[in-house]
PDB file of C-alpha atoms in Angstrom:
ATOM      1  CA  UNK A   1     -94.106  15.201 -12.527  1.00 43.00           C
ATOM      2  CA  UNK A   2     -93.813  11.479 -11.530  1.00 43.00           C
ATOM      3  CA  UNK A   3     -96.739   9.215 -12.051  1.00 45.00           C
ATOM      4  CA  UNK A   4     -98.717   8.610  -8.759  1.00 44.00           C
ATOM      5  CA  UNK A   5    -100.253   5.272  -7.723  1.00 44.00           C
ATOM      6  CA  UNK A   6    -102.489   4.280  -4.804  1.00 42.00           C
ATOM      7  CA  UNK A   7    -101.292   1.790  -2.155  1.00 42.00           C
ATOM      8  CA  UNK A   8    -103.575  -0.806  -0.591  1.00 44.00           C
ATOM      9  CA  UNK A   9    -102.545   0.226   2.930  1.00 44.00           C
ATOM     10  CA  UNK A  10    -103.628   3.851   2.518  1.00 45.00           C
ATOM     11  CA  UNK A  11    -106.379   4.428  -0.165  1.00 44.00           C
ATOM     12  CA  UNK A  12    -106.077   8.175   0.112  1.00 42.00           C
ATOM     13  CA  UNK A  13    -102.253   8.435  -0.213  1.00 43.00           C
ATOM     14  CA  UNK A  14    -100.669   8.742  -3.527  1.00 45.00           C
ATOM     15  CA  UNK A  15     -97.094   7.686  -3.792  1.00 48.00           C
ATOM     16  CA  UNK A  16     -94.648   8.350  -6.659  1.00 53.00           C
ATOM     17  CA  UNK A  17     -93.338   5.319  -8.617  1.00 59.00           C
ATOM     18  CA  UNK A  18     -89.797   4.453  -8.037  1.00 64.00           C
ATOM     19  CA  UNK A  19     -86.999   2.621  -9.935  1.00 66.00           C
ATOM     20  CA  UNK A  20     -87.255   2.108 -13.720  1.00 69.00           C
ATOM     21  CA  UNK A  21     -91.037   2.654 -13.852  1.00 72.00           C
ATOM     22  CA  UNK A  22     -90.626   5.953 -12.113  1.00 65.00           C
ATOM     23  CA  UNK A  23     -87.974   7.104 -14.622  1.00 64.00           C
ATOM     24  CA  UNK A  24     -90.190   5.884 -17.640  1.00 63.00           C
ATOM     25  CA  UNK A  25     -93.180   7.645 -16.062  1.00 64.00           C
ATOM     26  CA  UNK A  26     -91.198  11.000 -15.669  1.00 58.00           C
ATOM     27  CA  UNK A  27     -89.767  10.815 -19.233  1.00 57.00           C
ATOM     28  CA  UNK A  28     -93.013   9.912 -20.885  1.00 56.00           C
ATOM     29  CA  UNK A  29     -94.859  12.686 -19.152  1.00 55.00           C
ATOM     30  CA  UNK A  30     -92.644  15.391 -20.553  1.00 50.00           C
ATOM     31  CA  UNK A  31     -94.660  16.794 -23.407  1.00 50.00           C
ATOM     32  CA  UNK A  32     -91.879  19.243 -24.300  1.00 52.00           C
ATOM     33  CA  UNK A  33     -89.833  16.285 -25.621  1.00 52.00           C
ATOM     34  CA  UNK A  34     -92.440  14.562 -27.635  1.00 52.00           C
ATOM     35  CA  UNK A  35     -95.452  16.717 -28.405  1.00 60.00           C
ATOM     36  CA  UNK A  36     -94.013  18.609 -31.327  1.00 66.00           C
ATOM     37  CA  UNK A  37     -91.875  15.893 -32.952  1.00 68.00           C
ATOM     38  CA  UNK A  38     -93.188  14.579 -36.223  1.00 74.00           C
ATOM     39  CA  UNK A  39     -93.158  10.852 -37.151  1.00 78.00           C
ATOM     40  CA  UNK A  40     -90.857  11.669 -40.123  1.00 80.00           C
ATOM     41  CA  UNK A  41     -88.090  13.283 -37.998  1.00 84.00           C
ATOM     42  CA  UNK A  42     -88.446  10.663 -35.251  1.00 86.00           C
ATOM     43  CA  UNK A  43     -88.192   7.751 -37.716  1.00 88.00           C
ATOM     44  CA  UNK A  44     -85.070   9.426 -39.221  1.00 91.00           C
ATOM     45  CA  UNK A  45     -83.376   9.616 -35.903  1.00 91.00           C
ATOM     46  CA  UNK A  46     -84.160   5.934 -35.177  1.00 92.00           C
ATOM     47  CA  UNK A  47     -82.782   4.973 -38.677  1.00 94.00           C
ATOM     48  CA  UNK A  48     -79.600   6.952 -37.967  1.00 95.00           C
ATOM     49  CA  UNK A  49     -79.146   5.448 -34.646  1.00 94.00           C
ATOM     50  CA  UNK A  50     -79.311   1.958 -36.167  1.00 95.00           C
ATOM     51  CA  UNK A  51     -77.017   2.970 -38.927  1.00 95.00           C
ATOM     52  CA  UNK A  52     -74.561   4.166 -36.247  1.00 95.00           C
ATOM     53  CA  UNK A  53     -74.360   0.719 -34.859  1.00 95.00           C
ATOM     54  CA  UNK A  54     -73.827  -0.788 -38.241  1.00 94.00           C
ATOM     55  CA  UNK A  55     -70.913   1.537 -39.153  1.00 95.00           C
ATOM     56  CA  UNK A  56     -69.486   1.131 -35.691  1.00 94.00           C
ATOM     57  CA  UNK A  57     -69.464  -2.657 -36.074  1.00 94.00           C
ATOM     58  CA  UNK A  58     -67.717  -2.399 -39.372  1.00 94.00           C
ATOM     59  CA  UNK A  59     -64.997  -0.072 -38.067  1.00 94.00           C
ATOM     60  CA  UNK A  60     -64.565  -2.197 -35.106  1.00 94.00           C
ATOM     61  CA  UNK A  61     -64.168  -5.293 -37.374  1.00 93.00           C
ATOM     62  CA  UNK A  62     -61.614  -3.396 -39.450  1.00 93.00           C
ATOM     63  CA  UNK A  63     -59.604  -2.464 -36.414  1.00 92.00           C
ATOM     64  CA  UNK A  64     -59.671  -5.933 -35.079  1.00 93.00           C
ATOM     65  CA  UNK A  65     -58.586  -7.473 -38.367  1.00 90.00           C
ATOM     66  CA  UNK A  66     -55.712  -4.803 -38.605  1.00 90.00           C
ATOM     67  CA  UNK A  67     -54.486  -5.354 -35.032  1.00 91.00           C
ATOM     68  CA  UNK A  68     -54.704  -9.172 -35.207  1.00 90.00           C
ATOM     69  CA  UNK A  69     -53.143  -9.983 -38.499  1.00 88.00           C
ATOM     70  CA  UNK A  70     -49.368 -10.973 -38.406  1.00 89.00           C
ATOM     71  CA  UNK A  71     -48.885  -9.806 -41.979  1.00 89.00           C
ATOM     72  CA  UNK A  72     -47.872  -6.201 -42.383  1.00 88.00           C
ATOM     73  CA  UNK A  73     -50.679  -3.808 -43.149  1.00 89.00           C
ATOM     74  CA  UNK A  74     -50.358  -1.704 -46.306  1.00 89.00           C
ATOM     75  CA  UNK A  75     -49.220   1.956 -45.953  1.00 89.00           C
ATOM     76  CA  UNK A  76     -52.238   4.128 -46.847  1.00 88.00           C
ATOM     77  CA  UNK A  77     -49.976   6.884 -47.919  1.00 88.00           C
ATOM     78  CA  UNK A  78     -48.439   4.675 -50.558  1.00 87.00           C
ATOM     79  CA  UNK A  79     -51.548   2.878 -51.521  1.00 88.00           C
ATOM     80  CA  UNK A  80     -53.769   5.901 -52.032  1.00 89.00           C
ATOM     81  CA  UNK A  81     -51.090   8.013 -53.655  1.00 89.00           C
ATOM     82  CA  UNK A  82     -51.579   9.571 -57.148  1.00 89.00           C
ATOM     83  CA  UNK A  83     -48.862  10.184 -59.676  1.00 84.00           C
ATOM     84  CA  UNK A  84     -48.918  13.901 -60.526  1.00 85.00           C
ATOM     85  CA  UNK A  85     -46.228  15.375 -62.733  1.00 81.00           C
ATOM     86  CA  UNK A  86     -44.007  12.381 -62.160  1.00 81.00           C
ATOM     87  CA  UNK A  87     -44.239  12.438 -58.319  1.00 85.00           C
ATOM     88  CA  UNK A  88     -46.373  10.263 -56.049  1.00 85.00           C
ATOM     89  CA  UNK A  89     -48.590  12.604 -54.043  1.00 88.00           C
ATOM     90  CA  UNK A  90     -49.973  10.761 -50.889  1.00 90.00           C
ATOM     91  CA  UNK A  91     -53.732  10.838 -50.135  1.00 89.00           C
ATOM     92  CA  UNK A  92     -54.369  13.712 -52.469  1.00 92.00           C
ATOM     93  CA  UNK A  93     -57.520  12.225 -53.928  1.00 92.00           C
ATOM     94  CA  UNK A  94     -58.810  11.460 -50.446  1.00 94.00           C
ATOM     95  CA  UNK A  95     -58.216  15.050 -49.256  1.00 94.00           C
ATOM     96  CA  UNK A  96     -60.173  16.344 -52.063  1.00 95.00           C
ATOM     97  CA  UNK A  97     -62.994  13.921 -51.611  1.00 95.00           C
ATOM     98  CA  UNK A  98     -63.095  14.878 -47.800  1.00 95.00           C
ATOM     99  CA  UNK A  99     -63.197  18.611 -48.763  1.00 96.00           C
ATOM    100  CA  UNK A 100     -65.919  18.114 -51.163  1.00 96.00           C
ATOM    101  CA  UNK A 101     -68.183  16.123 -48.679  1.00 95.00           C
ATOM    102  CA  UNK A 102     -67.589  18.507 -45.766  1.00 95.00           C
ATOM    103  CA  UNK A 103     -68.403  21.456 -48.131  1.00 96.00           C
ATOM    104  CA  UNK A 104     -71.673  19.771 -49.030  1.00 96.00           C
ATOM    105  CA  UNK A 105     -72.590  19.621 -45.347  1.00 95.00           C
ATOM    106  CA  UNK A 106     -72.431  23.371 -45.383  1.00 95.00           C
ATOM    107  CA  UNK A 107     -74.586  23.819 -48.463  1.00 96.00           C
ATOM    108  CA  UNK A 108     -77.131  21.419 -46.984  1.00 96.00           C
ATOM    109  CA  UNK A 109     -77.258  23.382 -43.772  1.00 95.00           C
ATOM    110  CA  UNK A 110     -77.955  26.612 -45.803  1.00 95.00           C
ATOM    111  CA  UNK A 111     -80.770  24.749 -47.790  1.00 94.00           C
ATOM    112  CA  UNK A 112     -82.418  23.883 -44.491  1.00 93.00           C
ATOM    113  CA  UNK A 113     -82.161  27.386 -43.262  1.00 92.00           C
ATOM    114  CA  UNK A 114     -83.774  28.854 -46.411  1.00 92.00           C
ATOM    115  CA  UNK A 115     -86.354  26.152 -46.201  1.00 88.00           C
ATOM    116  CA  UNK A 116     -87.294  27.422 -42.711  1.00 87.00           C
ATOM    117  CA  UNK A 117     -87.986  30.836 -44.392  1.00 87.00           C
ATOM    118  CA  UNK A 118     -89.891  29.232 -47.341  1.00 85.00           C
ATOM    119  CA  UNK A 119     -87.384  30.654 -49.822  1.00 88.00           C
ATOM    120  CA  UNK A 120     -88.128  28.172 -52.493  1.00 89.00           C
ATOM    121  CA  UNK A 121     -85.533  29.024 -55.120  1.00 90.00           C
ATOM    122  CA  UNK A 122     -82.609  29.229 -52.872  1.00 93.00           C
ATOM    123  CA  UNK A 123     -83.471  26.010 -50.972  1.00 93.00           C
ATOM    124  CA  UNK A 124     -83.742  24.078 -54.373  1.00 93.00           C
ATOM    125  CA  UNK A 125     -80.514  25.643 -55.707  1.00 95.00           C
ATOM    126  CA  UNK A 126     -78.589  24.701 -52.667  1.00 96.00           C
ATOM    127  CA  UNK A 127     -79.988  21.179 -52.453  1.00 96.00           C
ATOM    128  CA  UNK A 128     -79.026  20.671 -56.124  1.00 96.00           C
ATOM    129  CA  UNK A 129     -75.485  22.002 -55.325  1.00 97.00           C
ATOM    130  CA  UNK A 130     -75.312  19.534 -52.339  1.00 97.00           C
ATOM    131  CA  UNK A 131     -76.345  16.631 -54.658  1.00 97.00           C
ATOM    132  CA  UNK A 132     -73.719  17.728 -57.151  1.00 97.00           C
ATOM    133  CA  UNK A 133     -71.044  17.676 -54.552  1.00 97.00           C
ATOM    134  CA  UNK A 134     -72.232  14.339 -53.442  1.00 97.00           C
ATOM    135  CA  UNK A 135     -72.198  12.997 -56.998  1.00 97.00           C
ATOM    136  CA  UNK A 136     -68.594  14.273 -57.415  1.00 97.00           C
ATOM    137  CA  UNK A 137     -67.590  12.372 -54.287  1.00 97.00           C
ATOM    138  CA  UNK A 138     -69.157   9.115 -55.454  1.00 97.00           C
ATOM    139  CA  UNK A 139     -67.420   9.542 -58.855  1.00 96.00           C
ATOM    140  CA  UNK A 140     -63.971  10.031 -57.120  1.00 95.00           C
ATOM    141  CA  UNK A 141     -64.713   7.032 -55.156  1.00 95.00           C
ATOM    142  CA  UNK A 142     -65.479   4.999 -58.256  1.00 95.00           C
ATOM    143  CA  UNK A 143     -62.058   6.221 -59.718  1.00 95.00           C
ATOM    144  CA  UNK A 144     -60.394   5.189 -56.540  1.00 93.00           C
ATOM    145  CA  UNK A 145     -61.944   1.694 -56.644  1.00 94.00           C
ATOM    146  CA  UNK A 146     -61.096   1.334 -60.365  1.00 94.00           C
ATOM    147  CA  UNK A 147     -57.360   2.334 -59.577  1.00 92.00           C
ATOM    148  CA  UNK A 148     -56.995  -0.243 -56.799  1.00 91.00           C
ATOM    149  CA  UNK A 149     -58.754  -2.968 -58.800  1.00 93.00           C
ATOM    150  CA  UNK A 150     -56.497  -2.511 -61.703  1.00 92.00           C
ATOM    151  CA  UNK A 151     -53.483  -2.699 -59.306  1.00 89.00           C
ATOM    152  CA  UNK A 152     -54.530  -6.091 -57.995  1.00 88.00           C
ATOM    153  CA  UNK A 153     -56.596  -5.358 -54.967  1.00 88.00           C
ATOM    154  CA  UNK A 154     -59.348  -7.899 -54.225  1.00 89.00           C
ATOM    155  CA  UNK A 155     -61.548  -8.672 -51.272  1.00 87.00           C
ATOM    156  CA  UNK A 156     -59.415 -11.728 -50.580  1.00 86.00           C
ATOM    157  CA  UNK A 157     -55.886 -10.338 -51.506  1.00 85.00           C
ATOM    158  CA  UNK A 158     -53.765  -7.323 -52.385  1.00 85.00           C
ATOM    159  CA  UNK A 159     -50.246  -6.956 -53.519  1.00 86.00           C
ATOM    160  CA  UNK A 160     -49.048  -4.845 -50.532  1.00 86.00           C
ATOM    161  CA  UNK A 161     -49.562  -7.076 -47.676  1.00 85.00           C
ATOM    162  CA  UNK A 162     -52.430  -8.190 -45.438  1.00 88.00           C
ATOM    163  CA  UNK A 163     -55.259  -9.853 -47.394  1.00 86.00           C
ATOM    164  CA  UNK A 164     -57.766  -8.343 -45.048  1.00 89.00           C
ATOM    165  CA  UNK A 165     -57.112  -4.890 -46.425  1.00 91.00           C
ATOM    166  CA  UNK A 166     -59.130  -5.416 -49.579  1.00 90.00           C
ATOM    167  CA  UNK A 167     -62.285  -6.807 -47.904  1.00 90.00           C
ATOM    168  CA  UNK A 168     -62.170  -4.027 -45.268  1.00 92.00           C
ATOM    169  CA  UNK A 169     -61.707  -1.301 -47.921  1.00 92.00           C
ATOM    170  CA  UNK A 170     -64.448  -2.430 -50.273  1.00 93.00           C
ATOM    171  CA  UNK A 171     -66.954  -3.234 -47.355  1.00 93.00           C
ATOM    172  CA  UNK A 172     -66.554   0.153 -45.520  1.00 95.00           C
ATOM    173  CA  UNK A 173     -66.113   2.588 -48.478  1.00 95.00           C
ATOM    174  CA  UNK A 174     -68.803   0.607 -50.494  1.00 95.00           C
ATOM    175  CA  UNK A 175     -71.367   0.793 -47.702  1.00 95.00           C
ATOM    176  CA  UNK A 176     -70.707   4.578 -47.063  1.00 96.00           C
ATOM    177  CA  UNK A 177     -70.713   5.190 -50.931  1.00 95.00           C
ATOM    178  CA  UNK A 178     -74.082   3.557 -51.140  1.00 96.00           C
ATOM    179  CA  UNK A 179     -75.430   5.950 -48.473  1.00 96.00           C
ATOM    180  CA  UNK A 180     -74.153   8.882 -50.394  1.00 97.00           C
ATOM    181  CA  UNK A 181     -75.623   7.649 -53.619  1.00 97.00           C
ATOM    182  CA  UNK A 182     -79.076   7.198 -52.096  1.00 96.00           C
ATOM    183  CA  UNK A 183     -78.692  10.602 -50.529  1.00 96.00           C
ATOM    184  CA  UNK A 184     -78.010  12.208 -53.852  1.00 97.00           C
ATOM    185  CA  UNK A 185     -81.064  10.502 -55.395  1.00 96.00           C
ATOM    186  CA  UNK A 186     -83.416  11.739 -52.693  1.00 93.00           C
ATOM    187  CA  UNK A 187     -81.854  15.220 -52.738  1.00 95.00           C
ATOM    188  CA  UNK A 188     -82.727  15.395 -56.414  1.00 95.00           C
ATOM    189  CA  UNK A 189     -86.251  14.195 -55.818  1.00 91.00           C
ATOM    190  CA  UNK A 190     -86.782  16.693 -52.858  1.00 91.00           C
ATOM    191  CA  UNK A 191     -85.244  19.633 -54.859  1.00 92.00           C
ATOM    192  CA  UNK A 192     -87.678  18.984 -57.826  1.00 89.00           C
ATOM    193  CA  UNK A 193     -90.653  19.093 -55.286  1.00 88.00           C
ATOM    194  CA  UNK A 194     -89.350  22.265 -53.827  1.00 88.00           C
ATOM    195  CA  UNK A 195     -88.976  23.893 -57.248  1.00 87.00           C
ATOM    196  CA  UNK A 196     -92.420  22.778 -58.356  1.00 85.00           C
ATOM    197  CA  UNK A 197     -94.021  24.298 -55.156  1.00 78.00           C
ATOM    198  CA  UNK A 198     -95.364  21.033 -53.743  1.00 75.00           C
ATOM    199  CA  UNK A 199     -94.655  22.095 -50.195  1.00 75.00           C
ATOM    200  CA  UNK A 200     -96.507  25.377 -50.727  1.00 72.00           C
ATOM    201  CA  UNK A 201     -99.599  23.897 -52.187  1.00 68.00           C
ATOM    202  CA  UNK A 202     -99.658  20.639 -50.060  1.00 60.00           C
ATOM    203  CA  UNK A 203     -99.731  18.609 -53.341  1.00 62.00           C
ATOM    204  CA  UNK A 204    -100.168  14.845 -52.620  1.00 63.00           C
ATOM    205  CA  UNK A 205     -97.266  12.657 -53.655  1.00 59.00           C
ATOM    206  CA  UNK A 206     -94.078  10.826 -52.652  1.00 58.00           C
ATOM    207  CA  UNK A 207     -92.156  12.622 -49.860  1.00 58.00           C
ATOM    208  CA  UNK A 208     -94.571  15.531 -49.768  1.00 56.00           C
ATOM    209  CA  UNK A 209     -95.167  16.919 -46.389  1.00 55.00           C
ATOM    210  CA  UNK A 210     -98.070  18.791 -45.022  1.00 56.00           C
ATOM    211  CA  UNK A 211     -98.943  22.140 -46.615  1.00 55.00           C
ATOM    212  CA  UNK A 212     -96.552  24.959 -45.846  1.00 56.00           C
ATOM    213  CA  UNK A 213     -93.966  22.698 -44.147  1.00 72.00           C
ATOM    214  CA  UNK A 214     -90.481  22.156 -45.504  1.00 78.00           C
ATOM    215  CA  UNK A 215     -89.716  19.506 -42.861  1.00 84.00           C
ATOM    216  CA  UNK A 216     -88.579  16.948 -45.426  1.00 87.00           C
ATOM    217  CA  UNK A 217     -85.750  19.337 -46.172  1.00 90.00           C
ATOM    218  CA  UNK A 218     -84.654  19.263 -42.584  1.00 90.00           C
ATOM    219  CA  UNK A 219     -85.041  15.445 -42.512  1.00 91.00           C
ATOM    220  CA  UNK A 220     -82.810  15.185 -45.640  1.00 93.00           C
ATOM    221  CA  UNK A 221     -80.293  17.448 -43.806  1.00 94.00           C
ATOM    222  CA  UNK A 222     -80.118  15.091 -40.868  1.00 94.00           C
ATOM    223  CA  UNK A 223     -79.368  12.144 -43.181  1.00 96.00           C
ATOM    224  CA  UNK A 224     -76.686  14.220 -45.125  1.00 96.00           C
ATOM    225  CA  UNK A 225     -74.929  15.444 -41.970  1.00 96.00           C
ATOM    226  CA  UNK A 226     -74.831  11.825 -40.615  1.00 96.00           C
ATOM    227  CA  UNK A 227     -73.199  10.565 -43.841  1.00 96.00           C
ATOM    228  CA  UNK A 228     -70.623  13.372 -43.706  1.00 95.00           C
ATOM    229  CA  UNK A 229     -69.947  12.591 -39.965  1.00 95.00           C
ATOM    230  CA  UNK A 230     -69.412   8.884 -40.692  1.00 96.00           C
ATOM    231  CA  UNK A 231     -66.874   9.771 -43.443  1.00 95.00           C
ATOM    232  CA  UNK A 232     -64.806  11.754 -40.860  1.00 94.00           C
ATOM    233  CA  UNK A 233     -64.433   8.534 -38.859  1.00 94.00           C
ATOM    234  CA  UNK A 234     -63.736   6.499 -42.110  1.00 94.00           C
ATOM    235  CA  UNK A 235     -61.041   8.965 -43.113  1.00 93.00           C
ATOM    236  CA  UNK A 236     -59.401   9.051 -39.673  1.00 91.00           C
ATOM    237  CA  UNK A 237     -59.368   5.201 -38.982  1.00 90.00           C
ATOM    238  CA  UNK A 238     -58.786   3.897 -42.539  1.00 88.00           C
ATOM    239  CA  UNK A 239     -56.781   6.539 -44.321  1.00 90.00           C
ATOM    240  CA  UNK A 240     -54.689   8.181 -41.584  1.00 87.00           C
ATOM    241  CA  UNK A 241     -54.069   5.241 -39.254  1.00 83.00           C
TER     242      UNK A 241
END
């Protein structure tokens, strides 16, 4: 219901607010949207929104650099190919990395589901599996970085064409890899707390939510699904374009 205000001309009449104030009053009066939202979940959504703008700016900068440079852009199928059995297989490592990260999103979703049902063992096991998949992704990314660096790729040059390729690659994949690394660390911390029963006893400590609540598992799930979604865009714009 819109917020009502008295007017000077008719003290007994109440009129609804109009314009932007009316919209704000209607939205803020909706208790269903705000009453049951915890601070932890709300702050994670705000963080993910800000992170979306950052990744969006990086991808826009990459597309602008690629379309504006007069020097030919390196062919990703050749740059990211691996020599297997004497043959160059294009994008094989990137395909495996993508499969691993998308699979980890599934294990994280199952961990959140078991957390809702307070199944401590299954929740912790799936979170550890998610962390292992994330660590595998970071390890493969480190191998990819090492391979390109040994082949002469630098932030200011590369042997295949446009110099902006190196800076774009290291900036975008490095920023995303940092997110995955921090996610793995926090998954391990949270899984340890789940195994120890901190959420059942309400034990005070870092990242321990209120007694009987596995909400932190859901918050970690929001973060992890965001990281996976961002990689889909990086994969499409950087490796397939």
